[in-house]
Coordinates of C-alpha atoms and ligand atoms in Angstrom, one line a residue:
M1 CA 129.0 3.4 291.3
L2 CA 127.1 6.4 290.2
K3 CA 129.4 8.9 288.3
G4 CA 128.5 12.4 287.3
F5 CA 130.1 14.6 284.6
R6 CA 129.4 18.3 284.9
G7 CA 129.8 20.8 282.0
Q8 CA 127.9 22.3 279.1
L9 CA 125.8 19.4 277.9
F10 CA 124.7 19.1 274.3
D11 CA 122.9 16.3 272.3
F12 CA 119.9 15.7 270.1
A13 CA 116.5 14.4 271.1
D14 CA 115.3 11.3 269.4
N15 CA 112.1 12.3 267.7
D16 CA 111.5 9.0 265.8
S17 CA 111.8 10.9 262.5
T18 CA 114.2 10.3 259.7
D19 CA 113.9 13.9 258.7
N20 CA 117.1 15.4 259.9
T21 CA 115.7 18.9 259.6
V22 CA 113.4 18.5 262.5
A23 CA 116.0 17.0 264.9
K24 CA 115.8 18.9 268.2
H25 CA 118.9 19.7 270.1
R26 CA 119.1 19.8 273.9
Y27 CA 121.5 22.1 275.7
Y28 CA 122.2 22.8 279.4
A29 CA 124.7 25.6 280.1
D30 CA 125.4 24.0 283.5
G31 CA 124.6 20.3 282.8
L32 CA 125.1 17.0 284.4
L33 CA 125.4 13.6 282.9
L34 CA 124.9 10.7 285.3
V35 CA 126.3 7.3 284.4
E36 CA 126.2 4.0 286.2
A37 CA 127.6 0.6 284.9
G38 CA 128.5 2.2 281.6
K39 CA 124.9 3.5 280.9
V40 CA 123.3 6.9 281.0
V41 CA 121.1 7.2 284.1
A42 CA 120.1 10.8 283.6
A43 CA 121.2 14.0 281.7
G44 CA 120.0 17.5 282.3
D45 CA 120.4 20.6 284.3
Y46 CA 122.9 20.3 287.2
G47 CA 120.6 22.0 289.7
A48 CA 117.6 19.9 288.8
L49 CA 119.6 16.6 289.1
A50 CA 121.4 17.6 292.3
S51 CA 119.4 15.4 294.6
Q52 CA 119.7 12.4 292.2
A53 CA 123.4 13.0 292.1
A54 CA 123.9 13.2 295.9
N55 CA 125.9 10.0 296.1
A56 CA 127.7 10.4 292.8
E57 CA 131.3 10.9 292.3
I58 CA 131.4 14.1 290.2
M59 CA 133.9 15.0 287.6
D60 CA 133.6 18.7 287.1
Y61 CA 134.6 19.8 283.6
G62 CA 133.7 23.4 284.2
T63 CA 132.8 25.2 280.9
C64 CA 133.9 22.3 278.7
L65 CA 131.3 21.0 276.2
I66 CA 130.1 17.4 276.8
M67 CA 128.5 15.7 273.8
P68 CA 127.9 12.2 272.5
G69 CA 130.9 10.4 271.0
F70 CA 131.3 10.9 267.2
V71 CA 130.3 8.3 264.6
D72 CA 132.7 7.7 261.7
A73 CA 130.6 5.6 259.3
H74 CA 133.3 5.0 256.7
V75 CA 137.0 4.5 257.4
H76 CA 139.7 2.0 256.5
S77 CA 141.8 0.5 259.3
V78 CA 144.5 -0.6 256.8
Q79 CA 145.2 2.7 255.0
T80 CA 146.7 4.9 257.7
K81 CA 150.1 4.7 256.1
A82 CA 148.6 5.9 252.8
I83 CA 147.1 9.1 254.2
A84 CA 148.5 12.2 252.5
S85 CA 149.7 10.5 249.4
Y86 CA 150.2 12.8 246.5
G87 CA 148.7 13.4 243.1
K88 CA 146.3 10.6 242.0
E89 CA 142.7 10.0 241.4
L90 CA 140.8 7.1 242.9
L91 CA 141.8 4.2 240.6
D92 CA 145.5 5.2 240.4
W93 CA 145.6 6.1 244.0
L94 CA 144.4 2.6 245.0
E95 CA 147.1 1.0 242.7
S96 CA 149.9 3.3 243.8
Y97 CA 149.4 3.7 247.5
V98 CA 146.5 1.8 249.0
F99 CA 147.0 -1.7 247.7
P100 CA 150.7 -1.8 248.7
A101 CA 149.7 -0.5 252.2
E102 CA 147.0 -3.1 252.6
T103 CA 149.3 -6.0 251.6
L104 CA 151.3 -5.5 254.8
F105 CA 148.3 -6.5 256.9
E106 CA 148.7 -10.2 256.1
Q107 CA 151.2 -10.3 259.0
P108 CA 149.3 -10.7 262.4
E109 CA 151.8 -8.7 264.4
Y110 CA 152.0 -5.9 261.9
A111 CA 148.2 -5.9 261.7
R112 CA 147.8 -5.7 265.5
I113 CA 150.2 -2.8 266.0
H114 CA 148.9 -0.7 263.1
T115 CA 145.3 -1.4 263.9
R116 CA 145.8 -0.4 267.5
F117 CA 147.4 2.9 266.2
F118 CA 144.4 3.4 263.9
L119 CA 141.8 2.9 266.7
E120 CA 143.7 5.2 269.0
Q121 CA 143.7 7.9 266.3
L122 CA 139.9 7.6 266.2
L123 CA 139.6 7.9 270.0
K124 CA 142.0 10.8 270.2
N125 CA 139.7 12.6 267.9
G126 CA 136.6 11.8 269.9
T127 CA 135.3 9.1 267.6
T128 CA 133.7 6.3 269.6
T129 CA 131.9 4.3 266.9
A130 CA 133.1 3.5 263.4
A131 CA 132.1 1.4 260.4
V132 CA 135.5 0.0 259.2
F133 CA 136.8 -1.7 256.1
S134 CA 139.8 -3.9 256.9
S135 CA 141.8 -5.8 254.2
V136 CA 141.2 -9.2 252.6
H137 CA 143.4 -10.8 255.3
A138 CA 142.2 -12.7 258.3
A139 CA 144.9 -11.0 260.4
A140 CA 143.6 -7.5 259.6
A141 CA 139.9 -8.3 260.5
E142 CA 140.9 -10.2 263.6
A143 CA 143.2 -7.3 264.7
L144 CA 140.3 -4.9 264.2
F145 CA 137.9 -6.9 266.3
E146 CA 140.4 -7.9 269.0
E147 CA 141.8 -4.4 269.5
A148 CA 138.3 -2.9 269.5
L149 CA 137.4 -5.5 272.1
K150 CA 140.3 -4.5 274.4
L151 CA 139.3 -0.8 274.1
N152 CA 135.6 -1.6 274.5
M153 CA 134.8 0.4 271.3
C154 CA 131.6 0.0 269.3
I155 CA 132.8 -1.2 265.9
I156 CA 131.1 -2.4 262.7
G157 CA 133.7 -4.2 260.5
G158 CA 134.5 -7.0 258.2
N159 CA 137.1 -8.5 255.9
T160 CA 137.2 -6.8 252.6
W161 CA 136.3 -9.0 249.6
M162 CA 138.3 -8.7 246.3
D163 CA 138.6 -11.4 243.8
R164 CA 139.8 -9.5 240.7
N165 CA 141.3 -6.2 239.4
A166 CA 143.7 -5.9 242.3
P167 CA 147.3 -7.3 242.9
E168 CA 147.4 -11.0 243.1
E169 CA 148.4 -11.1 246.7
L170 CA 145.2 -9.1 247.6
C171 CA 142.8 -11.2 245.6
Q172 CA 141.0 -14.0 247.3
S173 CA 138.4 -16.3 245.9
A174 CA 134.8 -15.5 246.7
E175 CA 134.6 -18.8 248.5
S176 CA 137.5 -18.1 250.8
S177 CA 136.3 -14.6 251.6
Y178 CA 132.9 -16.1 252.4
E179 CA 134.5 -18.7 254.7
L180 CA 136.6 -16.1 256.5
S181 CA 133.5 -13.9 256.9
E182 CA 131.5 -16.8 258.4
Q183 CA 134.3 -17.5 260.9
L184 CA 134.4 -13.8 261.9
I185 CA 130.6 -13.7 262.3
E186 CA 130.7 -16.7 264.5
K187 CA 133.4 -15.3 266.7
Y188 CA 132.7 -11.6 266.9
H189 CA 129.3 -10.6 265.5
N190 CA 127.1 -9.1 268.3
Y191 CA 129.8 -10.0 270.8
Q192 CA 130.2 -7.1 273.3
R193 CA 130.2 -4.0 271.2
L194 CA 131.2 -5.6 267.9
H195 CA 129.1 -6.0 264.7
F196 CA 129.9 -7.6 261.4
A197 CA 129.6 -6.1 258.0
V198 CA 129.8 -8.1 254.8
T199 CA 132.4 -5.9 252.9
P200 CA 132.8 -6.3 249.2
R201 CA 135.1 -3.4 248.3
Y202 CA 133.2 -2.3 245.2
A203 CA 131.9 -3.7 241.9
I204 CA 135.2 -3.4 240.1
T205 CA 137.1 -5.7 242.5
S206 CA 134.1 -8.1 242.9
S207 CA 133.1 -10.6 240.2
P208 CA 129.4 -11.4 239.8
D209 CA 130.1 -14.7 241.6
S210 CA 131.6 -12.8 244.5
L211 CA 128.7 -10.4 244.8
Q212 CA 126.3 -13.3 244.6
L213 CA 128.0 -15.0 247.5
A214 CA 128.2 -11.8 249.5
A215 CA 124.5 -11.4 249.0
Q216 CA 123.9 -14.9 250.1
L217 CA 125.9 -14.4 253.3
F218 CA 124.2 -11.0 253.9
A219 CA 120.8 -12.6 253.6
S220 CA 121.7 -15.5 255.9
R221 CA 121.0 -13.3 259.0
H222 CA 118.8 -10.3 259.5
D223 CA 121.3 -8.5 261.7
L224 CA 124.4 -8.3 259.5
Y225 CA 125.5 -5.1 257.8
L226 CA 126.7 -4.6 254.2
Q227 CA 129.2 -1.9 253.4
T228 CA 130.7 -1.0 250.0
H229 CA 131.7 2.0 247.8
I230 CA 129.6 3.5 245.0
S231 CA 129.8 6.3 242.4
E232 CA 132.8 8.1 243.9
N233 CA 134.7 8.8 240.7
L234 CA 133.7 9.1 237.0
K235 CA 136.4 6.7 235.8
E236 CA 135.2 4.2 238.4
I237 CA 131.6 4.5 237.1
E238 CA 132.8 3.9 233.5
T239 CA 134.8 0.9 234.6
V240 CA 131.8 -0.6 236.4
H241 CA 129.8 -0.2 233.2
H242 CA 132.5 -2.0 231.4
H243 CA 132.5 -4.9 233.9
Y244 CA 128.7 -5.0 234.3
P245 CA 127.4 -4.0 230.8
N246 CA 124.0 -5.5 231.3
H247 CA 123.0 -3.4 234.3
H248 CA 121.2 0.0 234.0
N249 CA 123.5 1.8 236.3
Y250 CA 126.0 1.4 239.1
L251 CA 123.4 1.1 241.8
D252 CA 121.6 -1.6 239.7
V253 CA 124.6 -3.8 240.0
Y254 CA 124.2 -4.0 243.8
D255 CA 120.5 -3.9 243.6
N256 CA 120.4 -6.8 241.3
F257 CA 122.3 -9.0 243.7
G258 CA 120.1 -8.0 246.6
L259 CA 122.6 -5.9 248.4
L260 CA 120.4 -2.9 249.1
S261 CA 118.6 -2.6 252.5
S262 CA 118.3 -0.5 255.6
R263 CA 121.5 -2.2 256.9
T264 CA 123.5 -1.3 253.8
L265 CA 126.1 1.5 253.9
L266 CA 127.1 3.0 250.6
G267 CA 130.3 5.1 250.8
H268 CA 130.4 8.3 248.7
G269 CA 127.5 8.2 246.1
I270 CA 128.6 11.6 244.8
H271 CA 127.5 10.9 241.2
L272 CA 124.3 8.9 241.8
T273 CA 121.6 10.0 239.4
E274 CA 118.1 11.1 240.4
K275 CA 116.8 7.6 239.4
E276 CA 119.5 5.9 241.5
L277 CA 118.8 8.2 244.5
K278 CA 115.1 7.4 244.4
R279 CA 116.0 3.7 244.5
V280 CA 118.4 4.3 247.4
A281 CA 115.7 6.0 249.3
D282 CA 113.0 3.4 248.5
S283 CA 115.3 0.6 249.7
K284 CA 116.2 2.6 252.9
T285 CA 119.8 2.2 252.0
K286 CA 122.2 4.6 253.8
V287 CA 124.7 6.9 252.1
V288 CA 128.0 7.8 253.9
H289 CA 129.3 11.3 252.9
C290 CA 133.1 11.4 252.9
P291 CA 133.8 15.1 252.0
S292 CA 137.5 15.2 253.0
S293 CA 138.3 12.2 250.8
N294 CA 136.2 13.5 247.9
L295 CA 138.1 16.8 247.9
F296 CA 141.5 15.2 248.4
L297 CA 141.1 12.7 245.5
G298 CA 139.2 15.3 243.4
S299 CA 136.3 13.0 243.1
G300 CA 133.5 15.5 243.2
L301 CA 131.0 17.3 245.4
L302 CA 128.1 15.6 247.1
G303 CA 124.9 17.5 247.7
F304 CA 124.1 17.0 251.4
Y305 CA 120.6 18.5 251.1
R306 CA 120.0 16.9 247.8
M307 CA 120.3 13.5 249.6
Q308 CA 118.0 14.8 252.4
R309 CA 115.4 15.9 250.0
H310 CA 115.3 12.4 248.6
G311 CA 114.7 11.2 252.2
I312 CA 118.0 9.4 252.3
E313 CA 119.6 8.9 255.7
L314 CA 123.1 10.2 255.7
A315 CA 126.1 9.5 257.9
M316 CA 129.6 11.0 257.7
G317 CA 132.8 9.2 257.1
S318 CA 136.4 10.4 257.4
D319 CA 137.4 7.8 254.8
V320 CA 141.1 7.8 255.9
G321 CA 143.4 7.0 254.0
A322 CA 141.8 9.1 251.2
G323 CA 140.4 11.4 253.9
T324 CA 143.0 13.7 255.3
S325 CA 142.0 13.7 259.0
F326 CA 140.6 11.3 261.6
S327 CA 138.8 14.3 263.1
M328 CA 135.0 14.3 262.5
L329 CA 135.2 18.0 263.2
Q330 CA 137.5 18.5 260.3
T331 CA 135.3 16.2 258.2
L332 CA 132.4 18.5 259.0
Q333 CA 134.5 21.5 258.0
D334 CA 135.0 19.8 254.6
A335 CA 131.4 18.9 254.4
Y336 CA 130.6 22.6 254.9
K337 CA 133.0 23.7 252.2
V338 CA 131.5 21.1 249.7
S339 CA 128.0 22.3 250.6
A340 CA 129.0 25.9 250.1
L341 CA 130.2 25.0 246.6
K342 CA 126.9 23.3 246.0
G343 CA 125.1 26.6 247.0
E344 CA 123.4 25.1 250.1
P345 CA 125.6 25.7 253.2
L346 CA 125.4 22.9 255.8
S347 CA 124.1 24.1 259.1
A348 CA 126.0 23.4 262.3
M349 CA 123.0 21.6 263.8
D350 CA 122.6 19.3 260.8
A351 CA 126.3 18.7 260.8
F352 CA 126.6 17.7 264.5
Y353 CA 123.4 15.6 264.2
A354 CA 125.1 13.6 261.4
I355 CA 128.1 12.7 263.5
T356 CA 126.0 11.8 266.6
L357 CA 122.4 10.7 266.7
G358 CA 122.0 10.9 262.9
G359 CA 125.1 8.7 262.4
A360 CA 123.8 6.3 265.0
K361 CA 120.5 6.0 263.3
A362 CA 122.0 5.5 259.9
L363 CA 124.0 2.6 261.5
Q364 CA 120.9 1.3 263.2
L365 CA 122.6 1.7 266.5
D366 CA 120.4 4.4 268.0
A367 CA 118.9 2.1 270.5
L368 CA 122.4 1.9 272.0
I369 CA 124.2 5.1 271.3
G370 CA 123.9 8.6 269.8
N371 CA 122.5 10.7 272.6
F372 CA 122.1 10.9 276.3
D373 CA 118.7 9.2 276.7
K374 CA 118.4 7.1 279.8
G375 CA 119.8 3.6 279.2
K376 CA 122.1 4.5 276.3
E377 CA 125.7 3.5 276.4
A378 CA 127.7 6.4 277.8
D379 CA 130.1 7.1 275.0
F380 CA 131.0 10.8 275.0
V381 CA 133.5 13.5 274.4
V382 CA 134.6 16.4 276.5
I383 CA 135.6 19.4 274.4
D384 CA 137.7 22.2 275.8
L385 CA 137.4 25.3 273.7
S386 CA 140.1 27.1 275.6
K387 CA 142.7 24.6 274.4
D388 CA 143.2 26.7 271.3
E389 CA 143.4 30.5 271.6
L390 CA 141.8 31.2 268.3
I391 CA 138.8 28.9 269.0
D392 CA 138.6 30.3 272.5
Y393 CA 138.6 33.9 271.1
R394 CA 136.0 33.1 268.4
T395 CA 133.6 31.2 270.6
R396 CA 133.5 33.5 273.6
D397 CA 130.1 35.2 274.1
T398 CA 128.5 33.7 271.0
S399 CA 125.2 31.8 270.4
L400 CA 125.3 28.0 270.6
E401 CA 124.8 27.7 266.9
E402 CA 127.8 30.0 266.2
L403 CA 129.9 28.2 268.8
L404 CA 129.2 24.8 267.1
F405 CA 129.9 26.2 263.7
A406 CA 133.2 27.7 264.9
L407 CA 134.0 24.4 266.6
M408 CA 133.5 22.3 263.4
T409 CA 135.4 24.9 261.3
L410 CA 138.4 25.4 263.5
G411 CA 138.4 22.4 265.8
D412 CA 140.3 19.1 265.7
D413 CA 141.9 16.7 268.1
R414 CA 143.5 19.7 270.0
V415 CA 140.1 20.5 271.6
I416 CA 139.2 16.9 272.6
K417 CA 140.0 16.9 276.3
A418 CA 138.7 13.4 277.0
T419 CA 137.0 10.6 275.2
Y420 CA 134.8 8.2 277.3
L421 CA 133.7 4.7 276.3
M422 CA 130.8 3.4 278.5
G423 CA 131.6 5.9 281.2
E424 CA 135.3 5.0 281.3
R425 CA 137.9 7.5 280.2
W426 CA 140.1 6.3 277.4
T427 CA 143.9 6.8 277.8
Y428 CA 146.8 5.6 275.7
Y429 CA 148.0 3.4 278.5
D430 CA 145.1 1.1 279.1
Ligands
LIG501 ZN1 136.5 4.1 251.4

């Protein structure tokens, strides 16, 4: 059945360029998105598409803004309970709050309930695609894939590998992490909308043997992802040097094991040096900017445009539990504040590109999602600016650019009227 969604339509055109600055937006004040069997059939001006839409069932969203679903490229499904935990920097915060929270995910029923809550928080905030770290446990990773499957969400995920420098109950041998990953790949990778990422947490909790095995698994298929953390915090970097004294720098640890590639997602990267950034760019490795988390843990300020000048593809991550909101709008607000402190304010267009088509490109998923090109999977959000009186007041009679900037500065889940996955509206009760 052909379905139509009418409203203000906004997305970015795919121009086959990795240069974010030339991304072109498309906007129709009275637009129509046509969807059939979960895929985009057409998107454009309502009047121009009227004849094509003659037999469609039309949902009229009036003046609401319809845009592609948001991409959260770095988030933890097992840390929701640790969100808003007081007073620590990265390494102490992990010890005090995160590791205890992750330990509970050994239990399948606990893992299922809390993962479901996590995924629904993403959807409530308009996030339709996410790259997710779970815990070391089979139950946590299985819950992530099974619940995402039920919701029909596009998820990249994997079991987190840790074999040292973490509580005993959270350490698993590299061999058993490898085996678990293999089983999960067999069962879930490329099944429906699921993708597998080899997920060593970071160099501190991975022994050389563990990184070696992770690299071996990553190289075993061309279509896997690899996600990890890097250069988030200065003490973390010092500790990595202590554990890997023979490597030139933090990036070199991952590089040496063969973990850098166009399918590698490095969370944070705040303190990467010029030399490291050059190597990130040369290897086509992606960086995921997590500004909310970076501010909350006092980790530092990443230069968005510094990355761009190096030609590095950037995506955005909420990084909950260190991030303080599941909302990618709030994440953009923090990205703006960080960029302002760096003296190069982030534009609204670059910001929204990063959480839609740019995010999809960084995750190598732009053939499937990210904008309203014909044939793409119809994941989208409906934004009602009138839901909040201040946002309504601020965005009336403004330019599109001003409207988007006010939306990312003032908006959050309150303005998300509906979230659609492959043309179907998500509700809590499915
Ligand atoms: Zn993280």
